[in-house]
Amino acid sequence: MATVEAATEIRPFEVDVQEEALEDLRRRIEGTRWPSKELVEDRSQGVQLATIQELATCWVTNYDFGRVEARLNALPQFTTEIDGVNIHFIHVRSPHEDALPLIMTHGWPGSVMEMIDSVGPLTDPTAHGGSAEDAFHLVLPSLPGYGFSGEPAEVGWDLDRTARAWAELMHRLGYTRYVAQGGDVGAGVTDTMGRQTPDGLIGIHTNLLVPALSGTMPTETDEERAAAAQIATFQQSGNGYFVEMATRPQTIGYALVDSPVALAAWMIDHDTDAYYKIAHAFVDGQPSGNLTRDNVLDNITTYWLTGTGASAARSYWEAYGPDAQAAGRQPLPPPQIPVGFTTFPGEIWRTPRSWVEASYPNVTYFNEVDTGGHFAAWEEPELFSNELRAAFASVR
């Protein structure tokens, strides 16, 4: 019995970064060997030299290397072992006791750092223009192999296994009725949770339509054809990171754990909208919403200090790789619980409502907003929080 209790124990956690690790990071950035400038005037050859050099300069001259530790340790953090992996998570209970529990999952190249500015609006809405009835008890786990969670020591940690782990986490926390949100990889986890229908899960919301990546969507309207064209463009010229990590994550992993500048370049070269917003923040000093220099560097620094560039890349191999255990597996039936979806204009593609309704039989909320992109919770935390309040209003 003692062994079982130890295995399921929830332990308080604090980040403790050694000064030697920070000095090593500084030396590596300063010792970067740079390539020559790209031969085009846009990002079609990849991250532009001026952008990454400005980021590196800011990193070693203007950035507080203690930010990650301070920001995370200001929140209640815990770890618990689930299915052999030590899972790190932030757990903030709302001051409003009737709050609805919400588990929110980040993606790549994100981390819990991209979501912590949503903690206040979600857990204490009365301090942010909302009402007590809008409050959430918030659980923010780090995906296996990301951030301060442990790295899987065996293959098989696909979306299905992670979704089961999240259901177990909510069970251990004593939540018998809860909802889930996800974007990017987190959208895959959340979609899978909805399909698994674990006890207690009463609704999901995503801001990236996972079924559109693997299935054929209708193209009967102008809106649908525009979305299909955006996906085609992404698959032709924007998904190099996706293909590499889904097929050869170990290969790129050597650069990601050895060179902080390589890691930074790999992480900011995700999608066109986010890239140019980040570039403007560093080169022009003009951030988009919360995509500030410091916040972007917090996220990159988290990957560096935890040495998780390679293990995070492997999550794409597990979820989408042709050689993974999940490859060829028949998808689970669509969720029968309420599903909410928000379309942000800067996302890789602008999802039409018709696609959401074709993917899920019980769409209870759909909204198109005027600002924000792929990292919606990060870029627009107040707007994003309002969307979640509206999306889950019907299941409270």
Tab-separated table of C-alpha atoms in Angstrom:
chain	number	residue	atom	x	y	z
A	1	MET	CA	0.000	0.000	0.000
A	2	ALA	CA	2.802	2.425	0.852
A	3	THR	CA	4.366	1.848	-2.572
A	4	VAL	CA	1.077	2.604	-4.336
A	5	GLU	CA	0.585	5.752	-2.285
A	6	ALA	CA	4.107	6.939	-3.070
A	7	ALA	CA	3.558	6.359	-6.781
A	8	THR	CA	0.403	8.496	-6.821
A	9	GLU	CA	1.631	11.168	-4.421
A	10	ILE	CA	1.313	14.820	-5.425
A	11	ARG	CA	4.444	16.698	-4.371
A	12	PRO	CA	5.044	20.473	-4.174
A	13	PHE	CA	7.648	21.677	-6.662
A	14	GLU	CA	9.854	24.741	-7.067
A	15	VAL	CA	12.216	25.634	-9.892
A	16	ASP	CA	15.836	25.917	-8.761
A	17	VAL	CA	18.183	27.141	-11.492
A	18	GLN	CA	21.885	27.016	-10.712
A	19	GLU	CA	24.026	30.042	-11.600
A	20	GLU	CA	26.437	27.727	-13.450
A	21	ALA	CA	23.650	26.838	-15.881
A	22	LEU	CA	22.964	30.495	-16.585
A	23	GLU	CA	26.645	31.277	-17.105
A	24	ASP	CA	26.908	28.369	-19.532
A	25	LEU	CA	23.887	29.706	-21.422
A	26	ARG	CA	25.474	33.158	-21.719
A	27	ARG	CA	28.761	31.697	-22.979
A	28	ARG	CA	27.046	29.594	-25.590
A	29	ILE	CA	24.998	32.496	-26.934
A	30	GLU	CA	28.069	34.740	-27.110
A	31	GLY	CA	30.075	31.995	-28.822
A	32	THR	CA	27.541	31.380	-31.602
A	33	ARG	CA	28.993	30.744	-35.034
A	34	TRP	CA	26.714	32.598	-37.446
A	35	PRO	CA	25.789	31.662	-41.030
A	36	SER	CA	25.758	34.249	-43.789
A	37	LYS	CA	22.642	36.300	-44.417
A	38	GLU	CA	19.736	34.736	-46.275
A	39	LEU	CA	19.496	35.548	-49.984
A	40	VAL	CA	15.865	36.692	-49.939
A	41	GLU	CA	14.020	39.583	-48.300
A	42	ASP	CA	11.418	37.506	-46.467
A	43	ARG	CA	11.320	34.338	-44.330
A	44	SER	CA	11.053	31.940	-47.270
A	45	GLN	CA	14.574	30.611	-46.532
A	46	GLY	CA	13.895	30.457	-42.791
A	47	VAL	CA	14.577	32.645	-39.778
A	48	GLN	CA	16.220	35.849	-40.928
A	49	LEU	CA	19.710	36.646	-39.656
A	50	ALA	CA	18.756	40.123	-38.417
A	51	THR	CA	15.916	38.670	-36.346
A	52	ILE	CA	17.894	35.926	-34.641
A	53	GLN	CA	20.918	38.160	-34.010
A	54	GLU	CA	18.694	40.769	-32.373
A	55	LEU	CA	17.105	38.028	-30.258
A	56	ALA	CA	20.531	36.743	-29.194
A	57	THR	CA	21.758	40.242	-28.332
A	58	CYS	CA	18.662	40.916	-26.258
A	59	TRP	CA	19.027	37.528	-24.552
A	60	VAL	CA	22.525	38.262	-23.209
A	61	THR	CA	22.275	42.024	-22.622
A	62	ASN	CA	18.700	42.935	-21.666
A	63	TYR	CA	17.056	39.776	-20.380
A	64	ASP	CA	16.754	38.804	-16.717
A	65	PHE	CA	17.865	35.163	-16.609
A	66	GLY	CA	16.038	34.710	-13.324
A	67	ARG	CA	12.608	35.388	-14.806
A	68	VAL	CA	11.635	31.770	-15.476
A	69	GLU	CA	12.389	30.697	-11.932
A	70	ALA	CA	10.669	33.730	-10.395
A	71	ARG	CA	7.536	33.618	-12.536
A	72	LEU	CA	6.965	29.898	-12.060
A	73	ASN	CA	7.734	29.913	-8.344
A	74	ALA	CA	5.157	32.662	-7.863
A	75	LEU	CA	2.517	30.027	-8.703
A	76	PRO	CA	1.639	26.751	-6.928
A	77	GLN	CA	3.543	23.983	-8.749
A	78	PHE	CA	3.474	20.247	-8.202
A	79	THR	CA	4.713	16.961	-9.640
A	80	THR	CA	3.216	13.494	-9.649
A	81	GLU	CA	4.212	10.265	-11.368
A	82	ILE	CA	1.721	8.996	-13.924
A	83	ASP	CA	2.384	5.873	-15.978
A	84	GLY	CA	6.098	6.033	-15.209
A	85	VAL	CA	6.648	9.705	-16.065
A	86	ASN	CA	6.990	12.521	-13.539
A	87	ILE	CA	4.442	15.159	-14.586
A	88	HIS	CA	4.939	18.814	-13.652
A	89	PHE	CA	1.865	21.015	-13.370
A	90	ILE	CA	0.659	24.356	-12.081
A	91	HIS	CA	-2.526	24.155	-10.009
A	92	VAL	CA	-4.253	27.386	-9.039
A	93	ARG	CA	-7.551	27.112	-7.209
A	94	SER	CA	-9.929	30.008	-7.673
A	95	PRO	CA	-10.974	32.056	-4.639
A	96	HIS	CA	-14.515	31.273	-5.801
A	97	GLU	CA	-15.340	27.811	-4.456
A	98	ASP	CA	-17.939	27.009	-7.124
A	99	ALA	CA	-15.389	27.525	-9.917
A	100	LEU	CA	-15.329	25.009	-12.770
A	101	PRO	CA	-12.112	22.930	-12.948
A	102	LEU	CA	-10.239	23.413	-16.249
A	103	ILE	CA	-7.188	21.541	-17.519
A	104	MET	CA	-5.403	23.539	-20.222
A	105	THR	CA	-2.683	21.994	-22.398
A	106	HIS	CA	0.076	23.859	-24.227
A	107	GLY	CA	1.662	22.777	-27.507
A	108	TRP	CA	4.980	23.078	-29.353
A	109	PRO	CA	6.975	25.311	-29.339
A	110	GLY	CA	5.105	26.403	-26.261
A	111	SER	CA	5.180	25.531	-22.589
A	112	VAL	CA	3.295	26.447	-19.448
A	113	MET	CA	5.092	29.813	-19.726
A	114	GLU	CA	2.787	30.825	-22.591
A	115	MET	CA	-0.317	30.346	-20.421
A	116	ILE	CA	0.547	31.807	-17.034
A	117	ASP	CA	-0.722	35.288	-17.901
A	118	SER	CA	-4.160	33.679	-18.275
A	119	VAL	CA	-4.086	32.454	-14.672
A	120	GLY	CA	-5.448	35.663	-13.166
A	121	PRO	CA	-8.306	36.225	-15.643
A	122	LEU	CA	-9.374	32.576	-15.449
A	123	THR	CA	-9.141	31.967	-11.711
A	124	ASP	CA	-10.144	35.411	-10.436
A	125	PRO	CA	-12.416	36.953	-13.083
A	126	THR	CA	-13.863	39.514	-10.677
A	127	ALA	CA	-10.477	41.237	-10.740
A	128	HIS	CA	-10.566	41.308	-14.557
A	129	GLY	CA	-14.031	42.602	-15.354
A	130	GLY	CA	-15.845	39.283	-15.071
A	131	SER	CA	-18.111	37.711	-12.493
A	132	ALA	CA	-17.567	34.984	-9.909
A	133	GLU	CA	-19.724	32.635	-11.985
A	134	ASP	CA	-17.017	32.738	-14.699
A	135	ALA	CA	-14.235	31.372	-12.485
A	136	PHE	CA	-12.105	28.289	-13.087
A	137	HIS	CA	-9.878	26.150	-10.904
A	138	LEU	CA	-6.919	25.910	-13.274
A	139	VAL	CA	-4.571	22.984	-13.977
A	140	LEU	CA	-1.653	23.628	-16.371
A	141	PRO	CA	0.417	20.483	-16.957
A	142	SER	CA	3.706	20.319	-18.831
A	143	LEU	CA	3.499	17.693	-21.571
A	144	PRO	CA	5.728	14.623	-21.084
A	145	GLY	CA	9.206	15.535	-22.322
A	146	TYR	CA	8.492	19.265	-22.107
A	147	GLY	CA	9.626	21.794	-19.524
A	148	PHE	CA	9.867	20.446	-16.015
A	149	SER	CA	8.017	17.205	-16.724
A	150	GLY	CA	10.116	14.072	-17.059
A	151	GLU	CA	11.141	12.594	-20.398
A	152	PRO	CA	9.466	9.320	-21.418
A	153	ALA	CA	11.969	6.457	-21.257
A	154	GLU	CA	10.062	4.329	-23.752
A	155	VAL	CA	8.061	4.817	-26.937
A	156	GLY	CA	4.291	4.995	-26.793
A	157	TRP	CA	3.625	8.400	-25.261
A	158	ASP	CA	1.241	9.470	-28.010
A	159	LEU	CA	-1.825	11.716	-27.758
A	160	ASP	CA	-3.951	8.843	-26.486
A	161	ARG	CA	-1.599	8.034	-23.602
A	162	THR	CA	-1.189	11.677	-22.650
A	163	ALA	CA	-4.963	12.179	-22.667
A	164	ARG	CA	-5.376	9.221	-20.294
A	165	ALA	CA	-2.666	10.680	-18.054
A	166	TRP	CA	-4.509	14.009	-17.877
A	167	ALA	CA	-7.722	12.238	-16.869
A	168	GLU	CA	-5.773	10.472	-14.126
A	169	LEU	CA	-4.284	13.796	-13.006
A	170	MET	CA	-7.717	15.390	-12.657
A	171	HIS	CA	-8.903	12.319	-10.751
A	172	ARG	CA	-5.968	12.586	-8.328
A	173	LEU	CA	-6.777	16.231	-7.747
A	174	GLY	CA	-10.281	15.211	-6.721
A	175	TYR	CA	-12.120	16.787	-9.642
A	176	THR	CA	-15.216	14.784	-10.573
A	177	ARG	CA	-16.549	17.331	-13.074
A	178	TYR	CA	-14.225	19.359	-15.306
A	179	VAL	CA	-13.545	20.770	-18.781
A	180	ALA	CA	-10.456	20.814	-21.042
A	181	GLN	CA	-8.830	23.272	-23.462
A	182	GLY	CA	-5.924	22.890	-25.864
A	183	GLY	CA	-4.131	24.477	-28.787
A	184	ASP	CA	-1.480	23.009	-31.124
A	185	VAL	CA	-0.333	19.663	-29.626
A	186	GLY	CA	-2.610	20.507	-26.719
A	187	ALA	CA	-5.544	20.562	-29.130
A	188	GLY	CA	-4.650	16.991	-30.096
A	189	VAL	CA	-4.591	15.949	-26.451
A	190	THR	CA	-7.874	17.729	-25.729
A	191	ASP	CA	-9.588	16.311	-28.825
A	192	THR	CA	-8.465	12.832	-27.740
A	193	MET	CA	-9.729	13.373	-24.199
A	194	GLY	CA	-13.131	14.252	-25.650
A	195	ARG	CA	-13.126	11.035	-27.688
A	196	GLN	CA	-12.052	8.885	-24.734
A	197	THR	CA	-14.886	10.304	-22.597
A	198	PRO	CA	-13.208	9.852	-19.204
A	199	ASP	CA	-15.444	10.076	-16.148
A	200	GLY	CA	-15.951	13.704	-15.185
A	201	LEU	CA	-15.072	15.422	-18.478
A	202	ILE	CA	-18.128	17.467	-19.449
A	203	GLY	CA	-16.857	19.649	-22.300
A	204	ILE	CA	-13.851	20.623	-24.426
A	205	HIS	CA	-12.686	23.713	-26.300
A	206	THR	CA	-9.865	23.987	-28.825
A	207	ASN	CA	-8.471	26.717	-31.040
A	208	LEU	CA	-6.899	24.449	-33.658
A	209	LEU	CA	-9.113	21.993	-35.560
A	210	VAL	CA	-7.234	18.707	-35.253
A	211	PRO	CA	-9.439	16.697	-37.678
A	212	ALA	CA	-8.581	19.125	-40.500
A	213	LEU	CA	-4.947	17.944	-40.396
A	214	SER	CA	-5.809	14.335	-41.109
A	215	GLY	CA	-9.148	14.346	-42.891
A	216	THR	CA	-10.766	15.841	-45.963
A	217	MET	CA	-12.870	18.879	-45.157
A	218	PRO	CA	-15.703	20.304	-47.288
A	219	THR	CA	-14.699	22.881	-49.921
A	220	GLU	CA	-18.094	24.045	-51.131
A	221	THR	CA	-17.994	27.658	-49.954
A	222	ASP	CA	-15.482	30.447	-50.479
A	223	GLU	CA	-14.623	30.322	-46.761
A	224	GLU	CA	-13.982	26.578	-46.912
A	225	ARG	CA	-11.853	26.869	-50.055
A	226	ALA	CA	-9.795	29.652	-48.477
A	227	ALA	CA	-9.117	27.505	-45.402
A	228	ALA	CA	-8.157	24.530	-47.573
A	229	ALA	CA	-5.754	26.739	-49.544
A	230	GLN	CA	-4.127	27.935	-46.319
A	231	ILE	CA	-3.590	24.339	-45.183
A	232	ALA	CA	-2.143	23.450	-48.596
A	233	THR	CA	0.312	26.366	-48.363
A	234	PHE	CA	1.362	25.261	-44.890
A	235	GLN	CA	1.910	21.685	-46.058
A	236	GLN	CA	3.906	22.789	-49.100
A	237	SER	CA	6.185	25.423	-47.600
A	238	GLY	CA	5.521	25.929	-43.896
A	239	ASN	CA	5.744	22.564	-42.168
A	240	GLY	CA	9.452	21.786	-42.351
A	241	TYR	CA	9.656	21.635	-38.547
A	242	PHE	CA	6.668	19.282	-38.491
A	243	VAL	CA	8.152	16.834	-40.998
A	244	GLU	CA	11.570	16.801	-39.311
A	245	MET	CA	10.202	16.213	-35.819
A	246	ALA	CA	7.645	13.637	-36.983
A	247	THR	CA	10.285	11.614	-38.818
A	248	ARG	CA	13.767	12.454	-37.439
A	249	PRO	CA	13.432	14.202	-34.054
A	250	GLN	CA	16.712	12.838	-32.758
A	251	THR	CA	18.639	14.412	-35.636
A	252	ILE	CA	17.477	17.954	-34.951
A	253	GLY	CA	17.678	17.231	-31.216
A	254	TYR	CA	21.486	17.446	-31.191
A	255	ALA	CA	21.354	21.095	-32.278
A	256	LEU	CA	18.460	21.894	-29.934
A	257	VAL	CA	20.241	20.801	-26.766
A	258	ASP	CA	23.732	22.046	-27.784
A	259	SER	CA	23.128	25.529	-29.192
A	260	PRO	CA	20.713	27.992	-27.579
A	261	VAL	CA	20.609	30.059	-30.770
A	262	ALA	CA	19.741	26.967	-32.830
A	263	LEU	CA	16.998	26.214	-30.314
A	264	ALA	CA	15.644	29.765	-30.511
A	265	ALA	CA	15.659	29.807	-34.315
A	266	TRP	CA	13.914	26.421	-34.487
A	267	MET	CA	11.243	27.555	-32.031
A	268	ILE	CA	10.351	30.897	-33.611
A	269	ASP	CA	10.144	29.407	-37.125
A	270	HIS	CA	6.716	27.905	-36.467
A	271	ASP	CA	4.163	29.809	-38.532
A	272	THR	CA	4.252	32.967	-40.617
A	273	ASP	CA	1.985	35.097	-38.443
A	274	ALA	CA	3.765	34.299	-35.165
A	275	TYR	CA	7.216	34.599	-36.740
A	276	TYR	CA	6.660	38.122	-38.034
A	277	LYS	CA	5.063	39.206	-34.751
A	278	ILE	CA	8.096	37.924	-32.839
A	279	ALA	CA	10.466	39.477	-35.374
A	280	HIS	CA	8.757	42.862	-34.970
A	281	ALA	CA	9.091	42.561	-31.198
A	282	PHE	CA	12.861	42.057	-31.400
A	283	VAL	CA	13.875	44.038	-34.478
A	284	ASP	CA	11.409	46.930	-34.223
A	285	GLY	CA	10.519	46.880	-30.528
A	286	GLN	CA	6.845	46.481	-31.453
A	287	PRO	CA	5.330	43.421	-29.759
A	288	SER	CA	1.911	42.048	-30.610
A	289	GLY	CA	-0.048	41.845	-27.400
A	290	ASN	CA	1.791	39.658	-24.922
A	291	LEU	CA	4.339	38.371	-27.456
A	292	THR	CA	6.972	40.598	-25.891
A	293	ARG	CA	10.735	40.065	-25.981
A	294	ASP	CA	10.819	38.949	-22.353
A	295	ASN	CA	7.896	36.562	-22.689
A	296	VAL	CA	9.280	34.954	-25.847
A	297	LEU	CA	12.668	34.539	-24.163
A	298	ASP	CA	11.011	33.056	-21.058
A	299	ASN	CA	9.627	30.274	-23.203
A	300	ILE	CA	12.887	29.597	-25.053
A	301	THR	CA	14.890	29.747	-21.826
A	302	THR	CA	12.578	27.164	-20.253
A	303	TYR	CA	13.377	24.719	-23.071
A	304	TRP	CA	17.090	25.427	-22.715
A	305	LEU	CA	17.333	25.102	-18.942
A	306	THR	CA	15.363	21.837	-18.938
A	307	GLY	CA	17.259	20.409	-21.927
A	308	THR	CA	14.000	19.266	-23.519
A	309	GLY	CA	14.488	20.294	-27.143
A	310	ALA	CA	14.963	16.716	-28.314
A	311	SER	CA	12.365	15.059	-26.076
A	312	ALA	CA	9.730	17.633	-27.064
A	313	ALA	CA	10.542	17.002	-30.726
A	314	ARG	CA	9.946	13.283	-30.174
A	315	SER	CA	6.346	14.021	-29.207
A	316	TYR	CA	5.699	14.770	-32.895
A	317	TRP	CA	7.186	11.411	-33.871
A	318	GLU	CA	4.871	9.743	-31.340
A	319	ALA	CA	1.753	11.612	-32.409
A	320	TYR	CA	2.250	11.956	-36.159
A	321	GLY	CA	5.222	9.846	-37.245
A	322	PRO	CA	4.772	6.995	-39.746
A	323	ASP	CA	6.965	4.704	-37.614
A	324	ALA	CA	5.271	5.348	-34.261
A	325	GLN	CA	2.966	2.907	-32.489
A	326	ALA	CA	0.014	5.220	-33.133
A	327	ALA	CA	0.546	5.171	-36.919
A	328	GLY	CA	-2.395	3.671	-38.771
A	329	ARG	CA	-4.510	3.371	-35.657
A	330	GLN	CA	-8.198	3.939	-36.281
A	331	PRO	CA	-9.411	7.214	-34.762
A	332	LEU	CA	-11.773	7.073	-31.831
A	333	PRO	CA	-15.398	8.136	-32.405
A	334	PRO	CA	-16.070	11.896	-32.255
A	335	PRO	CA	-16.782	13.374	-28.832
A	336	GLN	CA	-20.413	13.336	-27.768
A	337	ILE	CA	-19.878	15.926	-25.045
A	338	PRO	CA	-20.235	19.680	-25.762
A	339	VAL	CA	-17.465	21.114	-27.965
A	340	GLY	CA	-16.454	24.751	-28.244
A	341	PHE	CA	-14.142	26.302	-30.824
A	342	THR	CA	-12.663	29.750	-31.363
A	343	THR	CA	-11.114	30.882	-34.640
A	344	PHE	CA	-8.248	33.376	-34.350
A	345	PRO	CA	-7.352	35.329	-37.510
A	346	GLY	CA	-3.594	34.684	-37.354
A	347	GLU	CA	-3.898	30.898	-37.030
A	348	ILE	CA	-2.258	28.710	-39.691
A	349	TRP	CA	-5.687	28.439	-41.276
A	350	ARG	CA	-8.944	30.198	-40.460
A	351	THR	CA	-11.345	27.409	-39.564
A	352	PRO	CA	-14.927	27.793	-40.851
A	353	ARG	CA	-17.799	26.868	-38.565
A	354	SER	CA	-18.915	24.272	-41.125
A	355	TRP	CA	-15.643	22.373	-40.623
A	356	VAL	CA	-16.100	22.322	-36.860
A	357	GLU	CA	-19.655	21.037	-37.224
A	358	ALA	CA	-18.498	18.406	-39.728
A	359	SER	CA	-15.933	17.198	-37.193
A	360	TYR	CA	-17.985	17.229	-33.988
A	361	PRO	CA	-21.652	16.285	-33.521
A	362	ASN	CA	-22.278	18.549	-30.515
A	363	VAL	CA	-20.853	22.015	-31.193
A	364	THR	CA	-22.260	24.298	-28.508
A	365	TYR	CA	-19.990	27.290	-29.060
A	366	PHE	CA	-18.231	28.802	-32.068
A	367	ASN	CA	-16.742	32.266	-32.411
A	368	GLU	CA	-14.450	34.188	-34.742
A	369	VAL	CA	-12.453	36.930	-33.076
A	370	ASP	CA	-10.604	39.839	-34.639
A	371	THR	CA	-7.126	39.490	-33.135
A	372	GLY	CA	-4.678	36.798	-32.063
A	373	GLY	CA	-2.976	33.886	-33.746
A	374	HIS	CA	-1.576	30.440	-33.114
A	375	PHE	CA	-0.403	31.339	-29.584
A	376	ALA	CA	-3.746	32.867	-28.659
A	377	ALA	CA	-3.580	32.342	-24.888
A	378	TRP	CA	-0.119	33.906	-24.888
A	379	GLU	CA	-0.721	36.824	-27.247
A	380	GLU	CA	-4.168	37.824	-25.965
A	381	PRO	CA	-4.677	36.345	-22.469
A	382	GLU	CA	-7.688	38.494	-21.550
A	383	LEU	CA	-9.464	37.838	-24.853
A	384	PHE	CA	-8.615	34.166	-24.649
A	385	SER	CA	-9.971	33.931	-21.116
A	386	ASN	CA	-13.222	35.567	-22.231
A	387	GLU	CA	-13.555	32.967	-24.959
A	388	LEU	CA	-13.217	30.109	-22.488
A	389	ARG	CA	-15.765	31.671	-20.164
A	390	ALA	CA	-18.244	31.942	-23.042
A	391	ALA	CA	-17.459	28.496	-24.427
A	392	PHE	CA	-18.092	26.682	-21.150
A	393	ALA	CA	-21.012	28.808	-19.943
A	394	SER	CA	-23.514	26.174	-21.076
A	395	VAL	CA	-21.966	23.350	-19.044
A	396	ARG	CA	-21.575	25.156	-15.713
